[in-house]
Coordinates of C-alpha atoms and ligand atoms in Angstrom, one line a residue:
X1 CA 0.0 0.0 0.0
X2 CA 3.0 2.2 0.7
X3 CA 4.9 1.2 -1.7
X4 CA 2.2 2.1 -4.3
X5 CA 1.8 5.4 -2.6
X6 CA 5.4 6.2 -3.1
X7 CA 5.4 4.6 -6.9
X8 CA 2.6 7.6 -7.4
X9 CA 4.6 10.3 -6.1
X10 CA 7.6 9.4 -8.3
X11 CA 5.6 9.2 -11.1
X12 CA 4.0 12.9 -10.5
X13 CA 7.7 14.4 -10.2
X14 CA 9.0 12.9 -13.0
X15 CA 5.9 14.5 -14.9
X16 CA 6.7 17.8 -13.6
X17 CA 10.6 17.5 -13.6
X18 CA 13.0 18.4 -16.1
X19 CA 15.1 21.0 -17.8
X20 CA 12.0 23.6 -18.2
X21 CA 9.3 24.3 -15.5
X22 CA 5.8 23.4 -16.9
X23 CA 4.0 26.6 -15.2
X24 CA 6.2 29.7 -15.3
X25 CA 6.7 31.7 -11.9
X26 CA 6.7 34.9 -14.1
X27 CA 3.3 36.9 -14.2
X28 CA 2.8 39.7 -16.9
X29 CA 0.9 42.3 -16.3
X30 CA -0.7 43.6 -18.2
X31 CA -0.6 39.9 -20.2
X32 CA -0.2 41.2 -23.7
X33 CA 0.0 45.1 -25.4
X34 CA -1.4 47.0 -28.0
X35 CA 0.1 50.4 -28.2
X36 CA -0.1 53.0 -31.0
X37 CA 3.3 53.9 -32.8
X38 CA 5.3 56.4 -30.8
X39 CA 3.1 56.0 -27.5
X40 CA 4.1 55.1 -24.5
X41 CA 4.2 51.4 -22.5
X42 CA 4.8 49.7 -19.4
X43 CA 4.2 46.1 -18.4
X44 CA 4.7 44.6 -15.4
X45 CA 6.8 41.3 -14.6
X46 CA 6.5 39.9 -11.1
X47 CA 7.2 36.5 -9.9
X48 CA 6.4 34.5 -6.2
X49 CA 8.6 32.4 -6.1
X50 CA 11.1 32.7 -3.4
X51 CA 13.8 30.6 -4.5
X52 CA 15.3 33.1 -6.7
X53 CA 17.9 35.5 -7.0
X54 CA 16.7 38.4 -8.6
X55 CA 14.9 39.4 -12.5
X56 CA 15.1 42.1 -15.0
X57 CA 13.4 42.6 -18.6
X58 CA 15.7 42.2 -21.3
X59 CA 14.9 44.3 -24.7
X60 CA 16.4 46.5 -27.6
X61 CA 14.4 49.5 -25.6
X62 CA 13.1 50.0 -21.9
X63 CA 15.1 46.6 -20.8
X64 CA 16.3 46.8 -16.8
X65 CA 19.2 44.6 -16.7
X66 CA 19.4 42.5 -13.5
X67 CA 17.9 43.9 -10.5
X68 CA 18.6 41.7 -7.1
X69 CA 16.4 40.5 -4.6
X70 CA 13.3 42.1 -6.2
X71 CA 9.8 40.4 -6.8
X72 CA 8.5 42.8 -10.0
X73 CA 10.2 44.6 -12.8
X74 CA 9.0 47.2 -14.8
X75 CA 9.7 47.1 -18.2
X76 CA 8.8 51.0 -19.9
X77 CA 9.0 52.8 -23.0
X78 CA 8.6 56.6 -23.6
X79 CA 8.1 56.5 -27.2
X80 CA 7.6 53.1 -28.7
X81 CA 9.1 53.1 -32.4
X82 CA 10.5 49.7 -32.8
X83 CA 8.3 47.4 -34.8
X84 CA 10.0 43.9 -34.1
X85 CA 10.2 44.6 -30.5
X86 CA 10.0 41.4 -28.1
X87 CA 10.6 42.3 -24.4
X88 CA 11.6 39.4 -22.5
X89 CA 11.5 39.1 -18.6
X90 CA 13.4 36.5 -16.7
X91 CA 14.5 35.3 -13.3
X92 CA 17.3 33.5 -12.1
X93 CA 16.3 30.7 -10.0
X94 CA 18.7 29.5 -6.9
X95 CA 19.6 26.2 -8.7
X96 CA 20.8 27.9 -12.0
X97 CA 17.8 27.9 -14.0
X98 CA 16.4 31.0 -15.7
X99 CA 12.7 30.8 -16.5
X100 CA 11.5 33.8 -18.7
X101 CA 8.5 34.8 -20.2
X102 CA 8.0 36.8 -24.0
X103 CA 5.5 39.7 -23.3
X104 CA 3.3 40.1 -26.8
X105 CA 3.5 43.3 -28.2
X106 CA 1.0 44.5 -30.7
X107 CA 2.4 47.8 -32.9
X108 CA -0.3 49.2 -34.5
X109 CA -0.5 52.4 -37.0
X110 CA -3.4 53.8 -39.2
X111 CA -3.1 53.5 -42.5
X112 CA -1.7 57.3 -44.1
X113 CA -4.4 57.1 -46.8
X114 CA -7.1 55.0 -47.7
X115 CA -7.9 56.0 -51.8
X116 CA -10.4 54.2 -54.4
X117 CA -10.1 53.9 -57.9
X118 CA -11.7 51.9 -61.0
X119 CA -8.1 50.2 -61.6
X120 CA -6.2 50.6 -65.4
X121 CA -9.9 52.4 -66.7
X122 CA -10.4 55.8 -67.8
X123 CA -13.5 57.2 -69.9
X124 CA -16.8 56.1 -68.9
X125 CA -18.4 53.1 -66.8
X126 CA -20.8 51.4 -69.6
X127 CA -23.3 48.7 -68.2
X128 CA -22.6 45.1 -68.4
X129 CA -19.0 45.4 -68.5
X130 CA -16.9 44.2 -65.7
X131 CA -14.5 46.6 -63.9
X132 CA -12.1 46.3 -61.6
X133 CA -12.2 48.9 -58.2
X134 CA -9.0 48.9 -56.0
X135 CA -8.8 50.3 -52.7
X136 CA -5.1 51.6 -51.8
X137 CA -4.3 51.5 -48.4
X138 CA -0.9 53.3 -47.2
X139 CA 1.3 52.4 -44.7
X140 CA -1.2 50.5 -42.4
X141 CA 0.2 48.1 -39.4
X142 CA -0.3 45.1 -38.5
X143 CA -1.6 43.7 -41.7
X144 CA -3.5 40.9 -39.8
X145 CA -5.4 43.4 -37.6
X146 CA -6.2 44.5 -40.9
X147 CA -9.9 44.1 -42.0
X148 CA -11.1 46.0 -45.7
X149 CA -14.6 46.8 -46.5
X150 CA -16.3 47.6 -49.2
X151 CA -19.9 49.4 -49.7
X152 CA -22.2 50.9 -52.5
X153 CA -23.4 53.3 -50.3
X154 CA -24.7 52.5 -47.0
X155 CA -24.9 48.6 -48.5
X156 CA -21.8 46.1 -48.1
X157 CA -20.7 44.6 -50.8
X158 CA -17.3 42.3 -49.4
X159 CA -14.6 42.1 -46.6
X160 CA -11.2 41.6 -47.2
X161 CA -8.7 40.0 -44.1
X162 CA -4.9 39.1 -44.0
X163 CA -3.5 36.6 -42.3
X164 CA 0.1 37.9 -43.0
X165 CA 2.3 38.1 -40.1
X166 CA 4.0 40.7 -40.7
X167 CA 4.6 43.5 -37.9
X168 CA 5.8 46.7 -40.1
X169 CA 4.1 48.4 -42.0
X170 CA 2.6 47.3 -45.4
X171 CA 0.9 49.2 -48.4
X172 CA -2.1 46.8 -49.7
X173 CA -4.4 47.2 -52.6
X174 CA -7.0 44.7 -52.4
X175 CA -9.5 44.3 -55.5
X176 CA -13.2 43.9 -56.0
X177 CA -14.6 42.9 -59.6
X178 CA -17.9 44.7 -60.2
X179 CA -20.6 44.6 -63.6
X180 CA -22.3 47.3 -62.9
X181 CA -25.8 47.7 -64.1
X182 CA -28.4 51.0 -65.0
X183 CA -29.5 50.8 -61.6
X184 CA -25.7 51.5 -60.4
X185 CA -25.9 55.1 -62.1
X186 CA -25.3 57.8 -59.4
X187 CA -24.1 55.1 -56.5
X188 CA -21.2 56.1 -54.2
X189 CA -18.1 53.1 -53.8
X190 CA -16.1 53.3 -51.2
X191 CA -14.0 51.1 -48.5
X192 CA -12.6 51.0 -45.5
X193 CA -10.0 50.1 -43.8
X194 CA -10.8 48.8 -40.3
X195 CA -8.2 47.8 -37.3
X196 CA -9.8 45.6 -34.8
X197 CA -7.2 45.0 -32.0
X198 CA -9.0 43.0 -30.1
X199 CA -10.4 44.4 -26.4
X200 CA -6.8 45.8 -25.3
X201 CA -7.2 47.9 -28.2
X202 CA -8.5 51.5 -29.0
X203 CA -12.3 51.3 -28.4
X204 CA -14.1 51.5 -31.3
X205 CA -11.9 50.1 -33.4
X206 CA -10.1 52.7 -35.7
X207 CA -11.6 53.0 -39.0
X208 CA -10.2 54.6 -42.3
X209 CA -13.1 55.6 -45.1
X210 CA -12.2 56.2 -48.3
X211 CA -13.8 59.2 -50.4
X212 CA -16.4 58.1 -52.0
X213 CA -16.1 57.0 -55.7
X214 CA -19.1 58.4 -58.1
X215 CA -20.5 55.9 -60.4
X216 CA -22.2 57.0 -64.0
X217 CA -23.0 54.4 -65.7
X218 CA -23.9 54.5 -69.3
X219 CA -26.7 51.9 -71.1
X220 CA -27.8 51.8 -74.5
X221 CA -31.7 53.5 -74.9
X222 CA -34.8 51.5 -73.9
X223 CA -37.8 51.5 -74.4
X224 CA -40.3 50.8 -71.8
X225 CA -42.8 49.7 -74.3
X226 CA -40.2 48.1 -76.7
X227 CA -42.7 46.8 -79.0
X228 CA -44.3 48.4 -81.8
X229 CA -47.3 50.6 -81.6
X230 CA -50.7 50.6 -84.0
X231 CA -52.4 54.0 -83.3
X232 CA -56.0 54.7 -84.7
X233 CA -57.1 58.1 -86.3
X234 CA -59.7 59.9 -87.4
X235 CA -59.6 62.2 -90.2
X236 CA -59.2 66.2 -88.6
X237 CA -57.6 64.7 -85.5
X238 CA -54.1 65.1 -84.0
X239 CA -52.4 62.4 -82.3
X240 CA -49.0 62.1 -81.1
X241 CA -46.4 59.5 -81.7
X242 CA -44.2 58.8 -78.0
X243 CA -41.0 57.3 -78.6
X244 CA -38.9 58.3 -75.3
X245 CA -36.4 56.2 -74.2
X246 CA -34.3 56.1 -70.9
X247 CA -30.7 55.6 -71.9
X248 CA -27.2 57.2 -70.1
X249 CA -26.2 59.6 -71.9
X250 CA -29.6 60.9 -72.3
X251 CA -30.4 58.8 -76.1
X252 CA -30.9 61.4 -79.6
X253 CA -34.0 60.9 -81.5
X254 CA -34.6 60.3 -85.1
X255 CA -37.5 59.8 -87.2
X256 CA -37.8 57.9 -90.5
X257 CA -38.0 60.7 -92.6
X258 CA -38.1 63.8 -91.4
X259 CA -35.0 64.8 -89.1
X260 CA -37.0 65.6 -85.7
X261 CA -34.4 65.3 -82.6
X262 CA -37.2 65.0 -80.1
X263 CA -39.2 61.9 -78.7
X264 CA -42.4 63.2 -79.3
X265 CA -43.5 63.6 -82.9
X266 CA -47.1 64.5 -84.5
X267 CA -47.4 63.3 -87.6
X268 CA -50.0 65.2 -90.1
X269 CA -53.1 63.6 -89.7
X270 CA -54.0 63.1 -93.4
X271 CA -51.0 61.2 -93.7
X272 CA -51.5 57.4 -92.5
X273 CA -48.7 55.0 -92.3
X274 CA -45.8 53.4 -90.8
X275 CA -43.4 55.8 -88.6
X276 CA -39.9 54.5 -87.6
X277 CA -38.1 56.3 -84.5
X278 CA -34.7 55.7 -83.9
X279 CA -33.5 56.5 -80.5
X280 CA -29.1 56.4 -79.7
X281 CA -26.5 57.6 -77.7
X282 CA -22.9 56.5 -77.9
X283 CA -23.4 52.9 -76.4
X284 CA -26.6 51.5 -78.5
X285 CA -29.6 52.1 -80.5
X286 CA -32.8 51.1 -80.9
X287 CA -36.3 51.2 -83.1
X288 CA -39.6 51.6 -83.1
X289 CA -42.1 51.5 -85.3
X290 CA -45.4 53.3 -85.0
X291 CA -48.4 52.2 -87.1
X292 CA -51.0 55.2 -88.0
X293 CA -54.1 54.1 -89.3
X294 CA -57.3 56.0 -90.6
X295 CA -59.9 55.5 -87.9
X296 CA -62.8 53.1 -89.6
X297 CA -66.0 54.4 -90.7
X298 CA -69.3 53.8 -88.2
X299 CA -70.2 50.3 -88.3
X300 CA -73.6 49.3 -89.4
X301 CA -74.8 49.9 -87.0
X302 CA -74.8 53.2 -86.5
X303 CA -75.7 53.7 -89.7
X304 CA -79.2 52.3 -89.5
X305 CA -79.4 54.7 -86.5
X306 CA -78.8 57.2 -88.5
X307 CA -81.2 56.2 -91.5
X308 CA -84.0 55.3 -89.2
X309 CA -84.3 58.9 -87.3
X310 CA -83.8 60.2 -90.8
X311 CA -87.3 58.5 -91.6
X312 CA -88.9 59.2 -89.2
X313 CA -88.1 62.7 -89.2
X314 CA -89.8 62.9 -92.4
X315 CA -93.0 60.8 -91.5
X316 CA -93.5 63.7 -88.9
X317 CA -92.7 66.3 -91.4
X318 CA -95.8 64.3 -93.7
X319 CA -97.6 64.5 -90.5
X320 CA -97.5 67.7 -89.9
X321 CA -98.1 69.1 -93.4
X322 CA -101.3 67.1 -94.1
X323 CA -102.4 68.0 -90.7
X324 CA -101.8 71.9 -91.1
X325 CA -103.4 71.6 -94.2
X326 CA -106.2 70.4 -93.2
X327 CA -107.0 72.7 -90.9
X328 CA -106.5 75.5 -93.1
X329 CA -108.6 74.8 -95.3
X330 CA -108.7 74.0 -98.8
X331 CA -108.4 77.5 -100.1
X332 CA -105.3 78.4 -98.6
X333 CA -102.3 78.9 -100.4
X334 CA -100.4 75.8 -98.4
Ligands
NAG401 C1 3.2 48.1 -12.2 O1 3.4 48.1 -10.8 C2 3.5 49.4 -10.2 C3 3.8 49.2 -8.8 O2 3.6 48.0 -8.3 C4 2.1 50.0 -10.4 O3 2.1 51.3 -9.9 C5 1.8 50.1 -11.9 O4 0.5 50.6 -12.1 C6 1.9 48.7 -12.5 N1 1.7 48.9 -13.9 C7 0.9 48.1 -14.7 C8 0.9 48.3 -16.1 O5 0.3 47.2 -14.2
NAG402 C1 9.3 59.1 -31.2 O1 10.3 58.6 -32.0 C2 10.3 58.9 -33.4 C3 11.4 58.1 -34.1 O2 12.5 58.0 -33.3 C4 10.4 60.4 -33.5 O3 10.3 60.7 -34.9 C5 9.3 61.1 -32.8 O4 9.4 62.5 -32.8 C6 9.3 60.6 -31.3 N1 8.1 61.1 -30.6 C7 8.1 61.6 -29.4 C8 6.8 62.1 -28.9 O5 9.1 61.7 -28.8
NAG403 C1 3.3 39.3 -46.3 O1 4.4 39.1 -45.5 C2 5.6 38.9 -46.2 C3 6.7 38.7 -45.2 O2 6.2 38.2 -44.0 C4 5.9 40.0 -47.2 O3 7.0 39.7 -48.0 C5 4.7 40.2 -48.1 O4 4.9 41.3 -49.0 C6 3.4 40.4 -47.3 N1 2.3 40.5 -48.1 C7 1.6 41.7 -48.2 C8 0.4 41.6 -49.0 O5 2.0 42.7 -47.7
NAG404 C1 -43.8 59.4 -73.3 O1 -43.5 58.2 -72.7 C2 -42.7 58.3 -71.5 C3 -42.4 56.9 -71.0 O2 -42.3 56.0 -72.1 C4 -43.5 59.0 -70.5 O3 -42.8 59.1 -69.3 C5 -43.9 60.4 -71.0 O4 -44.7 61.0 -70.1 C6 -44.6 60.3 -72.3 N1 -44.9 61.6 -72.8 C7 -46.0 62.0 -73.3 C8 -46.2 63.4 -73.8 O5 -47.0 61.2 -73.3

């Protein structure tokens, strides 16, 4: 029963033995940092173990050296510049071993500029066509704290993250293929460059918006009735022929004969027949023909209505006479 006792105990210590100690007697304090570039830092290294001889922090700036006999060490920095810093704390331990402990340093910077563009494309945005928009972000650090955004207006459209290591700064132009559409005329693109740092850093998250990038897009002419038109028309009357389209830029009209540069046309009325409008602007055209017909007569209709008062109009008339007559007498001149 002993013996197994003992057996146990061995076991545990030659789990927790060895060359490195499985829980470090160095606390940080604050565990990890996330300063701004050029700000100021401290952290604080403390250990309670009792069994040692002293500690210090050991880095390119704010390192201590060895202080004796002391249970924390302050490791500070006036003006933090260096990006690849790593300040280490140690102790020296009574039987020779030094335990230390790598405090994480996050060096962050905003981005100098955050720009967007429609990349290698000059001239105008025509619909249908795919574009490329780049969004040029300067100078920005760390590039996985790094999170891009892009919107059409208030609406997101994609993020972009990094998982490159990196600490110094970067310059990154991330892409975003777009085929923009008529309904894109007049929309705003931007992005944004957003640095989340986690909860030990700046609260809200710093955020870099591009200007916004104005959108005209151009589109051929349409019609919203595209399909030809038969009109009715009486003789004397005027009638008007409508052949607007919506189109970017704003479509020039043409009509098959006669040069009219407007979408409305009235044709003379004694003149039935077959109108063609043409409407264009620099991306597309498109037709339409109009159909102008002589209104037909009354139907039959009508025309029996028409005979049949006639009648009896003049059976009243007959009426009338031989009754007047009549009671004039018959030597009177009627
Ligand atoms: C470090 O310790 C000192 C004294 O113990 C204290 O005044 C200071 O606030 C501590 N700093 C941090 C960052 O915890
Ligand atoms: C911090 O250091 C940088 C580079 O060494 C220097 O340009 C800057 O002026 C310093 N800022 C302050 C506040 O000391
Ligand atoms: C990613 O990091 C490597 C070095 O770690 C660097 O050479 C490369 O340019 C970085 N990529 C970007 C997009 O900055
Ligand atoms: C012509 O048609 C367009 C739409 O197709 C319409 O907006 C406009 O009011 C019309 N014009 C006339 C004078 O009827």
């Amino acid at each position: 029963m002993v013996k197994g006792l003992e057996f146990l105990t061995l076991g545990v210590l030659v789990f927790t033995g060895g060359p490195t100690h499985a829980s470090s007697p160095l606390v940080l304090n604050p565990p990890r940092v996330v300063v701004r570039y050029g700000d100021s830092v401290s952290a604080n290294c403390s250990t309670s173990s009792t069994d040692h001889e002293g500690m210090g922090w050991e880095a390119n700036f704010g390192g201590t050296g060895f202080e004796q006999d002391v249970n924390i060490v302050t490791w500070t920095v006036d003006n933090l510049t260096d990006w690849t810093i790593e300040p280490k704390c140690y102790t020296n331990l009574i039987d020779g071993e030094q335990p230390s402990k790598v405090l994480p340093v996050i060096l962050y910077k905003n981005p100098d500029s955050v720009s967007i563009s429609v990349l290698s494309h000059s001239g105008p945005i025509v619909e249908g066509t795919k574009y490329q928009l780049q969004c040029d972000i300067q100078n920005i650090a760390p590039l996985r704290n790094l999170v891009v955004k892009w919107y059409k207006g208030n609406e997101p459209l994609d993020n972009v993250a990094y998982s490159n290591v990196s600490k110094t700064p970067v310059d990154v132009s991330p892409t975003l293929m777009i085929i923009p559409n008529r309904d894109d005329d007049g929309a705003q693109y931007r992005c944004r460059a957003e640095l989340d740092l986690g909860p030990e850093g700046p609260q809200p998250p710093l955020i870099m918006t591009s200007e916004p990038l104005d959108f005209t897009v151009f589109y051929p002419p349409t019609f919203s009735r595209p399909e030809s038109e038969t009109l009715d028309i009486r003789v004397g009357e005027e009638i008007t022929l409508n052949c607007t389209a919506t189109g970017r830029p704003t479509p020039l009209y043409s009509w098959q004969s006669s040069h009219v540069q407007e979408a409305l046309f009235t044709p003379p009325s004694e003149v039935p027949g077959t109108y063609t409008c043409t409407a264009s602007n620099q991306i597309g055209k498109i037709s339409k023909t109009f159909t102008v017909n002589h209104k037909p007569k009354g139907d039959i209709t009508t025309l029996w209505a028409i005979l049949g008062s006639g009648l009896v109009l003049a059976l009243l008339l007959v009426i009338a006479y031989v009754f007047v007559k009549h009671r004039a007498g018959p030597n009177s001149i009627i």
